Short mmCIF file of C-alpha atoms in Angstrom, two decimals:
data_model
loop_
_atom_site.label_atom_id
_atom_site.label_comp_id
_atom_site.label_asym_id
_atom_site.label_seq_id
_atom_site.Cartn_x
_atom_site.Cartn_y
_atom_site.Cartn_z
CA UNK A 84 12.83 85.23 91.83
CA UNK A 85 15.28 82.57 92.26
CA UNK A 86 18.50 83.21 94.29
CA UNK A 87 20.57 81.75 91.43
CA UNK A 88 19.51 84.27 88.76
CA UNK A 89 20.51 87.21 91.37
CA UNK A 90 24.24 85.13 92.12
CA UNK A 91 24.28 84.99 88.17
CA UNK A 92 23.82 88.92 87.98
CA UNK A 93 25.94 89.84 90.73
CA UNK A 94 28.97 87.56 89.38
CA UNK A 95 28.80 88.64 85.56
CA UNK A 96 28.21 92.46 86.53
CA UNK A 97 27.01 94.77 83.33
CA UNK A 98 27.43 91.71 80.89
CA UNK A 99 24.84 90.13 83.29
CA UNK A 100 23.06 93.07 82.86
CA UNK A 101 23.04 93.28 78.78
CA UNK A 102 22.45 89.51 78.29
CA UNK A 103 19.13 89.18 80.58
CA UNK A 104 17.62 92.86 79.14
CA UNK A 105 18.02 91.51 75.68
CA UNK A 106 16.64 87.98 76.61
CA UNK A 107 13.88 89.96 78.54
CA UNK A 108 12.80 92.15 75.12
CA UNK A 109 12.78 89.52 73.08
CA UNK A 110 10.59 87.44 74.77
CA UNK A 111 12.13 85.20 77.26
CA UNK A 112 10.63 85.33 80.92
CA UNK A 113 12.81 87.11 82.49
CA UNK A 114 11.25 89.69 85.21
CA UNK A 115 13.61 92.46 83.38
CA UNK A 116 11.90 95.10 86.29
CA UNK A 117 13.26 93.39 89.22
CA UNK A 118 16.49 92.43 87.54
CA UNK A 119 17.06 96.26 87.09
CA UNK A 120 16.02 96.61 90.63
CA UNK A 121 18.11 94.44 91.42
CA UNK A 122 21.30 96.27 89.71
CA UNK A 123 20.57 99.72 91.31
CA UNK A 124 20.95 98.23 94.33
CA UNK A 125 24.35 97.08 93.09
CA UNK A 126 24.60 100.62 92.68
CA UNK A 127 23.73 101.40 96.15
CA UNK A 128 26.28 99.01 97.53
CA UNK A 129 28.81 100.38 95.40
CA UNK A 130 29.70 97.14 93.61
CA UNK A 131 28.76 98.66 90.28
CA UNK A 132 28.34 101.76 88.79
CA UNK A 133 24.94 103.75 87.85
CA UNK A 134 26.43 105.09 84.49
CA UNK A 135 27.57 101.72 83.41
CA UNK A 136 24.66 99.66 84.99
CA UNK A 137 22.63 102.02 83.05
CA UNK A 138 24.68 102.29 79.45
CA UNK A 139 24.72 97.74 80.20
CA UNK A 140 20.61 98.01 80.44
CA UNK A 141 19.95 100.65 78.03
CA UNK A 142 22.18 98.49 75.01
CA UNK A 143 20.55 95.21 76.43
CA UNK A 144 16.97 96.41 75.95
CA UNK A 145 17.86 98.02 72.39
CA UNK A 146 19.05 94.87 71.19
CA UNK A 147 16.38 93.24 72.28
CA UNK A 148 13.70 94.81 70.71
CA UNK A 149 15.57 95.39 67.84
CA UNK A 150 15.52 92.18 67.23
CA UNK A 151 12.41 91.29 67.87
CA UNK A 152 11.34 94.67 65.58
CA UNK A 153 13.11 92.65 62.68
CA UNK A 154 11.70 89.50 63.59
CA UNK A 155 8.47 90.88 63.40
CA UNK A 156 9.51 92.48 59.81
CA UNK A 157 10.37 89.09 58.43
CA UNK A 158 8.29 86.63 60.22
CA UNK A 159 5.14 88.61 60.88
CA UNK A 160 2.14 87.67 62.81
CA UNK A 161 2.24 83.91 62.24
CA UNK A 162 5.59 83.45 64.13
CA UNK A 163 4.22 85.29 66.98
CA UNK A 164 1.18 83.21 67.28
CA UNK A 165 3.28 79.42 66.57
CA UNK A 166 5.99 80.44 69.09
CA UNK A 167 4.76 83.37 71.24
CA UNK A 168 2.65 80.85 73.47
CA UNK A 169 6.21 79.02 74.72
CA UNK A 170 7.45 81.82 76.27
CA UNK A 171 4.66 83.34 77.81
CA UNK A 172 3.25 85.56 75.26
CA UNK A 173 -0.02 83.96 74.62
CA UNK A 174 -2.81 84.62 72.24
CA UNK A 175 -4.76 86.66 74.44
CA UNK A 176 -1.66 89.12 75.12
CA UNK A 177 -1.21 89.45 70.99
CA UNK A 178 -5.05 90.49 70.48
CA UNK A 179 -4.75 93.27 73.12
CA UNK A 180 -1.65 94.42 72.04
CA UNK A 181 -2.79 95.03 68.52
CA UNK A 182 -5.83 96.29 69.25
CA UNK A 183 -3.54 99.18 71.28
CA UNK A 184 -1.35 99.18 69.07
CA UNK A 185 -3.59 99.74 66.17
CA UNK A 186 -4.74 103.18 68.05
CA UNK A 187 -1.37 104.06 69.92
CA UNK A 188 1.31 102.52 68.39
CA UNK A 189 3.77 104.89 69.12
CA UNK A 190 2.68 106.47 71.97
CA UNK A 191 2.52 102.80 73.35
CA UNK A 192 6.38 101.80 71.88
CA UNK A 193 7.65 104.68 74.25
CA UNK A 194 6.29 103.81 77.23
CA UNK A 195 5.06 100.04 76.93
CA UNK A 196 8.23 99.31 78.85
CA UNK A 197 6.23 99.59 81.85
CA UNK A 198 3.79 96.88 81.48
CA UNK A 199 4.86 93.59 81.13
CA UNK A 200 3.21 91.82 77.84
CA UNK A 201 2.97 94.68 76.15
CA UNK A 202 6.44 95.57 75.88
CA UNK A 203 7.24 91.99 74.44
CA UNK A 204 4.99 92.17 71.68
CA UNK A 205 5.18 96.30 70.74
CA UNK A 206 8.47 95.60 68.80
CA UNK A 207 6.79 92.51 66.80
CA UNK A 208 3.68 94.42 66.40
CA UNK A 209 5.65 97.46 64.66
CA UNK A 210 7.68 95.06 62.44
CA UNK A 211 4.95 93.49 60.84
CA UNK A 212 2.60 97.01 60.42
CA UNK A 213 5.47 97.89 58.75
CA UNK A 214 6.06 101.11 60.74
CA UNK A 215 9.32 102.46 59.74
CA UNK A 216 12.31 101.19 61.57
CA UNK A 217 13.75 105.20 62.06
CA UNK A 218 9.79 106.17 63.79
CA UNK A 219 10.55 102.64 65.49
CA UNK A 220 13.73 103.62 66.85
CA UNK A 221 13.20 107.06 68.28
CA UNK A 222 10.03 105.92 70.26
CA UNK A 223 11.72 102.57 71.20
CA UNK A 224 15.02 103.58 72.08
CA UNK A 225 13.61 106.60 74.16
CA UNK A 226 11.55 104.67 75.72
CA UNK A 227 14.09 102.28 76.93
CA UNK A 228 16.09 104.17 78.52
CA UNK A 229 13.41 106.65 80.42
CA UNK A 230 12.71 102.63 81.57
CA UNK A 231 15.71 101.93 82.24
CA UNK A 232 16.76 104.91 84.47
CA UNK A 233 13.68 104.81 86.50
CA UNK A 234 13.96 101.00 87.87
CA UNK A 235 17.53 101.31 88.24
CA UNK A 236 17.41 104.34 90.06
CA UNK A 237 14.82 103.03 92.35
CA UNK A 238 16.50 100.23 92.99
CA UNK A 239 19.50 102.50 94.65
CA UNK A 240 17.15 104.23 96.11
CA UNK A 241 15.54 101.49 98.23
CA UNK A 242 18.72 99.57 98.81
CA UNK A 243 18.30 97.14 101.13
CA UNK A 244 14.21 97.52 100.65
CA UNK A 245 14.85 96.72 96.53
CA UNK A 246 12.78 93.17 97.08
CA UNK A 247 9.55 95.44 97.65
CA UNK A 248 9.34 96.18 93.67
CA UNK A 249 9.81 91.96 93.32
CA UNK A 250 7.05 91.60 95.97
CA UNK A 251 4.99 94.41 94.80
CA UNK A 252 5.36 95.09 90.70
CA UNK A 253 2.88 92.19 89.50
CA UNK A 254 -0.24 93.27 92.03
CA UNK A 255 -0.22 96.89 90.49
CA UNK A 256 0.03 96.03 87.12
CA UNK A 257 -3.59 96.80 85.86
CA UNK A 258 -2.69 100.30 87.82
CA UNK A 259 0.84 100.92 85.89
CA UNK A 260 -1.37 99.81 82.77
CA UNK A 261 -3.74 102.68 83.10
CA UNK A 262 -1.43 105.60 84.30
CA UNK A 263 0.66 105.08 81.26
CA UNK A 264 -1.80 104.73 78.92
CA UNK A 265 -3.74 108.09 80.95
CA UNK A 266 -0.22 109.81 80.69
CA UNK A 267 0.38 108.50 76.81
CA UNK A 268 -2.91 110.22 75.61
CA UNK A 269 -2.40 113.33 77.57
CA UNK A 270 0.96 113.64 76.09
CA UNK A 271 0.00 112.59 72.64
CA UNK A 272 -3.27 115.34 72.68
CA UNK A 273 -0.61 117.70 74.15
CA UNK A 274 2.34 117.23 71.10
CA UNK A 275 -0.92 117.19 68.56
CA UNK A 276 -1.94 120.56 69.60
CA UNK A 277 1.03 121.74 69.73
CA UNK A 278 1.72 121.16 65.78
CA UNK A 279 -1.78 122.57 65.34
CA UNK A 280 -0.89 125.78 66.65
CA UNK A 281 2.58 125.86 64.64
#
């Protein structure tokens, strides 16, 4: 990732922070995993704190996909197709996505955060299938912040080391693909027998 967008971060601080998480949700390419990262280790150098590094991501990423929720409410599926291409949400990407979504929509709004494609076209996806924006909100904004917590924090944790999630994120995709998909349907079968046995 280019030097300048880390400079950018470092100068502007938890507005950095908010601005590129919303840009990141709604589309944009912005590699919103390393930029987190890239704030814990902020943290770890003590330039910035975790609370407010984390309150900065977690309000970034709910606008984002708030807005791209409503988008997705008025524009529907035809916007997504026209524009999604120009910033790196192409065709093939959309297809997938609904095809998921179709089967684990919620289950894959919570914790789509953790695959990159998926969690820039959940929020349009649940606008136009006209899932309710309250349903919407509790799995998205849950989700977002379980998200944002766990790069941030690992980013403090590595400190120096953060660049190994930059170097490292993209190559285990597929595998961050299938574990939370694996640990979606175990906890969806898990919350469905529970309300069986109530």
């Amino acid at each position: 990732m280019s030097n300048s967008v880390l400079a950018w971060m470092e100068h502007y601080e938890y507005a950095g922070i908010f601005l590129a998480l919303a840009l990141g949700l709604i589309g944009l390419p912005v590699p919103d995993e390393v930029l987190l990262t890239f704030s814990g280790y902020l943290v770890f150098k003590g330039d910035i704190r975790f609370s407010l590094a984390l309150l900065s991501a977690f309000l970034g990423a709910m606008s984002g996909i708030s807005f791209s929720y409503l988008l997705g409410c008025k524009l529907g599926l035809p916007f997504l197709e026209k524009f999604g291409p120009k910033v790196g949400i192409t065709e093939e990407k959309i297809t997938k996505t609904q095809s998921y979504f179709q089967r684990y929509g919620s289950v894959m709004i919570l914790f789509g955060y953790f695959v990159p494609g998926i969690r820039h076209v959940s929020a349009y996806l649940a606008g136009f299938s006209a899932m309710g924006f309250k349903k919407f909100a509790v799995y998205a904004y849950s989700g977002g912040i379980i998200w944002s917590f766990t790069f941030i924090l690992v980013g403090k944790m590595l400190g120096p080391d953060w660049r190994i999630v930059e170097q490292y994120f993209h190559h285990l995709g597929k595998y961050v693909l299938l574990a939370v998909v694996a640990v979606g349907l175990l906890a969806w079968t898990f919350y469905k027998a529970l309300l069986k046995r109530t």
